[in-house]
Short mmCIF file of C-alpha atoms in Angstrom, two decimals:
data_model
loop_
_atom_site.label_atom_id
_atom_site.label_comp_id
_atom_site.label_asym_id
_atom_site.label_seq_id
_atom_site.Cartn_x
_atom_site.Cartn_y
_atom_site.Cartn_z
CA MET A 44 -150.08 -40.04 -24.60
CA ARG A 45 -148.52 -36.77 -23.20
CA GLU A 46 -146.84 -36.31 -20.03
CA ILE A 47 -146.25 -33.37 -18.12
CA THR A 48 -143.58 -32.87 -15.08
CA ILE A 49 -142.62 -29.93 -13.44
CA GLU A 50 -139.38 -29.97 -11.86
CA MET A 51 -137.88 -27.68 -9.86
CA ALA A 52 -135.01 -26.51 -7.55
CA CYS A 53 -135.91 -24.69 -4.20
CA SER A 54 -135.33 -23.96 -0.90
CA ILE A 55 -136.75 -26.00 1.80
CA ASN A 56 -139.61 -23.66 2.16
CA GLY A 57 -140.17 -23.53 -1.36
CA MET A 58 -138.38 -20.39 -2.77
CA ILE A 59 -137.04 -20.76 -6.23
CA ALA A 60 -135.33 -17.57 -6.28
CA LYS A 61 -134.78 -14.67 -4.32
CA GLU A 62 -136.86 -11.51 -4.92
CA ASN A 63 -134.43 -10.18 -7.46
CA GLY A 64 -134.02 -13.15 -9.24
CA SER A 65 -131.03 -14.37 -8.10
CA GLU A 66 -130.65 -18.17 -7.34
CA GLU A 67 -127.08 -18.33 -5.92
CA PHE A 68 -128.15 -20.44 -3.01
CA LEU A 69 -129.21 -23.22 -5.22
CA SER A 70 -126.29 -25.60 -5.62
CA TYR A 71 -124.85 -26.50 -9.00
CA ARG A 72 -126.02 -30.17 -8.68
CA GLY A 73 -129.48 -28.81 -9.36
CA TRP A 74 -128.50 -27.65 -13.04
CA GLU A 75 -127.23 -31.18 -13.19
CA ILE A 76 -129.94 -32.86 -12.21
CA MET A 77 -132.15 -31.05 -14.45
CA ILE A 78 -129.67 -31.74 -17.41
CA GLU A 79 -129.77 -35.56 -16.53
CA PHE A 80 -133.73 -35.24 -16.37
CA LEU A 81 -134.00 -33.60 -19.95
CA GLU A 82 -132.18 -36.94 -21.77
CA LYS A 83 -135.70 -38.60 -20.86
CA TYR A 84 -137.69 -35.82 -22.27
CA ASP A 85 -138.88 -34.41 -25.56
CA VAL A 86 -138.82 -30.76 -24.96
CA LEU A 87 -137.96 -28.08 -21.74
CA ILE A 88 -140.59 -25.48 -21.34
CA TRP A 89 -139.06 -22.24 -19.54
CA GLY A 90 -140.29 -19.05 -19.26
CA ARG A 91 -138.81 -15.90 -20.58
CA LYS A 92 -137.72 -14.71 -17.57
CA THR A 93 -135.85 -18.23 -16.48
CA TRP A 94 -134.36 -18.10 -20.36
CA ASP A 95 -132.98 -14.58 -19.96
CA SER A 96 -131.41 -15.43 -16.57
CA ILE A 97 -129.57 -18.43 -18.30
CA LEU A 98 -128.50 -16.37 -21.60
CA SER A 99 -127.13 -13.74 -18.98
CA SER A 100 -124.84 -16.59 -17.25
CA GLU A 101 -122.02 -18.44 -18.24
CA GLU A 102 -121.58 -19.88 -21.70
CA ASN A 103 -121.18 -23.48 -20.22
CA TYR A 104 -124.98 -23.55 -19.34
CA ILE A 105 -126.21 -22.37 -23.22
CA ASN A 106 -123.80 -25.26 -23.93
CA ASP A 107 -125.64 -27.87 -21.89
CA LEU A 108 -128.70 -26.89 -23.37
CA LYS A 109 -128.04 -27.16 -27.19
CA LYS A 110 -128.90 -30.85 -27.66
CA PHE A 111 -132.26 -30.39 -26.24
CA ASN A 112 -135.55 -29.08 -27.75
CA ILE A 113 -136.71 -25.77 -26.07
CA ILE A 114 -139.74 -23.84 -26.05
CA ILE A 115 -139.78 -20.26 -24.24
CA LEU A 116 -143.29 -18.78 -23.35
CA SER A 117 -143.09 -14.98 -23.59
CA ASN A 118 -145.40 -12.30 -24.22
CA ASN A 119 -142.58 -10.20 -25.54
CA LYS A 120 -143.13 -9.86 -29.23
CA GLU A 121 -139.47 -8.89 -30.18
CA ASN A 122 -137.67 -12.12 -28.78
CA LYS A 123 -134.57 -12.99 -30.89
CA ASN A 124 -134.27 -16.57 -31.40
CA GLU A 125 -130.17 -17.35 -32.04
CA PHE A 126 -130.73 -21.06 -31.36
CA SER A 127 -132.12 -23.64 -33.56
CA ASN A 128 -133.40 -25.60 -31.01
CA VAL A 129 -135.29 -22.78 -29.55
CA THR A 130 -138.95 -22.21 -30.27
CA TYR A 131 -140.93 -18.99 -28.69
CA CYS A 132 -144.77 -18.87 -28.18
CA SER A 133 -147.15 -16.47 -26.34
CA SER A 134 -149.37 -18.95 -24.47
CA ILE A 135 -150.24 -22.48 -22.76
CA GLU A 136 -152.32 -23.22 -26.05
CA GLU A 137 -149.85 -22.26 -28.38
CA CYS A 138 -146.93 -24.07 -26.48
CA LEU A 139 -149.24 -27.22 -26.30
CA LYS A 140 -149.64 -26.99 -30.15
CA ILE A 141 -146.31 -26.97 -30.89
CA CYS A 142 -145.73 -29.96 -28.91
CA GLU A 143 -148.58 -31.96 -30.75
CA LYS A 144 -146.94 -30.65 -34.01
CA PHE A 145 -143.68 -31.72 -33.18
CA LYS A 146 -144.79 -35.13 -31.26
CA TYR A 147 -143.44 -33.93 -28.14
CA GLU A 148 -145.05 -36.62 -25.81
CA LYS A 149 -142.80 -36.22 -22.45
CA ILE A 150 -142.89 -32.28 -21.68
CA PHE A 151 -140.36 -31.16 -18.85
CA ILE A 152 -141.31 -27.55 -17.44
CA SER A 153 -138.66 -26.06 -15.00
CA GLY A 154 -139.45 -22.53 -14.46
CA GLY A 155 -140.41 -20.37 -13.38
CA ALA A 156 -143.29 -19.72 -10.94
CA ILE A 157 -145.80 -18.22 -13.64
CA ILE A 158 -145.14 -20.80 -15.95
CA ASN A 159 -145.71 -23.52 -13.45
CA ASN A 160 -148.61 -22.28 -12.04
CA ALA A 161 -150.12 -21.60 -15.66
CA PHE A 162 -149.78 -25.42 -16.33
CA MET A 163 -151.07 -26.36 -12.76
CA GLU A 164 -154.21 -24.35 -13.05
CA ARG A 165 -155.12 -25.95 -16.25
CA GLN A 166 -154.71 -29.44 -14.47
CA ILE A 167 -152.44 -30.86 -17.27
CA VAL A 168 -149.45 -31.44 -15.24
CA ASP A 169 -148.71 -35.12 -14.50
CA TYR A 170 -145.90 -35.34 -12.05
CA ILE A 171 -143.97 -32.61 -9.94
CA ILE A 172 -139.89 -33.15 -8.77
CA LEU A 173 -138.84 -31.03 -6.44
CA ASN A 174 -135.38 -30.47 -5.48
CA TYR A 175 -135.06 -29.30 -1.97
CA ASN A 176 -131.86 -27.27 -1.27
CA PRO A 177 -130.56 -26.80 2.38
CA PHE A 178 -131.51 -23.25 2.67
CA VAL A 179 -134.30 -20.85 4.16
CA LEU A 180 -135.46 -17.79 2.18
CA ASN A 181 -138.21 -15.57 4.27
CA GLU A 182 -138.77 -13.79 0.96
CA GLY A 183 -138.65 -14.58 -2.61
CA ILE A 184 -140.21 -16.20 -5.27
CA PRO A 185 -142.07 -19.17 -4.42
CA LEU A 186 -142.80 -22.17 -7.05
CA PHE A 187 -146.18 -20.87 -8.02
CA THR A 188 -147.60 -17.59 -8.30
CA GLY A 189 -150.82 -16.46 -9.99
CA ASN A 190 -154.31 -17.90 -10.34
CA TYR A 191 -155.54 -20.00 -7.47
CA PHE A 192 -155.48 -23.79 -8.17
CA GLU A 193 -155.14 -26.65 -5.59
CA ASN A 194 -154.32 -30.62 -6.14
CA LYS A 195 -153.81 -33.30 -3.86
CA LEU A 196 -150.28 -35.00 -4.79
CA LYS A 197 -149.14 -38.60 -4.08
CA LEU A 198 -145.96 -39.10 -2.75
CA GLU A 199 -143.89 -41.50 -5.17
CA ASN A 200 -140.55 -41.50 -4.32
CA ILE A 201 -137.45 -39.57 -2.02
CA ILE A 202 -133.71 -39.43 -3.09
CA LYS A 203 -131.44 -38.01 -0.94
CA GLU A 204 -128.87 -36.38 -3.70
CA LYS A 205 -125.35 -34.80 -3.50
CA ASP A 206 -124.80 -31.42 -1.67
CA ASP A 207 -127.61 -32.42 0.94
CA ILE A 208 -130.19 -31.81 -1.76
CA VAL A 209 -133.77 -33.94 -1.15
CA GLN A 210 -135.26 -34.91 -4.17
CA VAL A 211 -139.23 -35.40 -3.86
CA HIS A 212 -141.16 -37.17 -6.91
CA TYR A 213 -145.03 -36.60 -6.30
CA LYS A 214 -147.82 -37.32 -8.79
CA VAL A 215 -150.57 -35.25 -9.61
CA VAL A 216 -153.89 -36.91 -8.19
CA ARG A 217 -156.44 -36.03 -10.71
CA LYS A 218 -159.64 -34.82 -9.44
#
């Protein structure tokens, strides 16, 4: 049975990046947390902007990801795939078909706001895990952006992490 989790690092008011896409306010511990979670999942799904951000960062980030299956959602028809563990697709439906084909049952989504929103509006997300960093931005990229949706959440766990990060686990309540 398929299980979909969204996990994101954000400011305490839910911003995942500054308006220019910069994430330097986020603790490196957030990256480590994501890598630890990926050990328990079949595939990581990212949007192209998030992937491009990783590709332009330090090589150790890329090296951390080489052992994980990754799907990049992108409308760009000229995606170049230099990695055997990375698959590109152009829609949520295509992404889910790829997951079904490769029997990816535990799906991990970690960015960005448009991808998070697209999965939530389809009512197919089971869990949301937020890593609140001790920082406030009054402008930036929110956790979700796109078409309107709403969901009730049930609190499952709160963990005080290193670097003053508060990790909050929610189950998405189905209507």
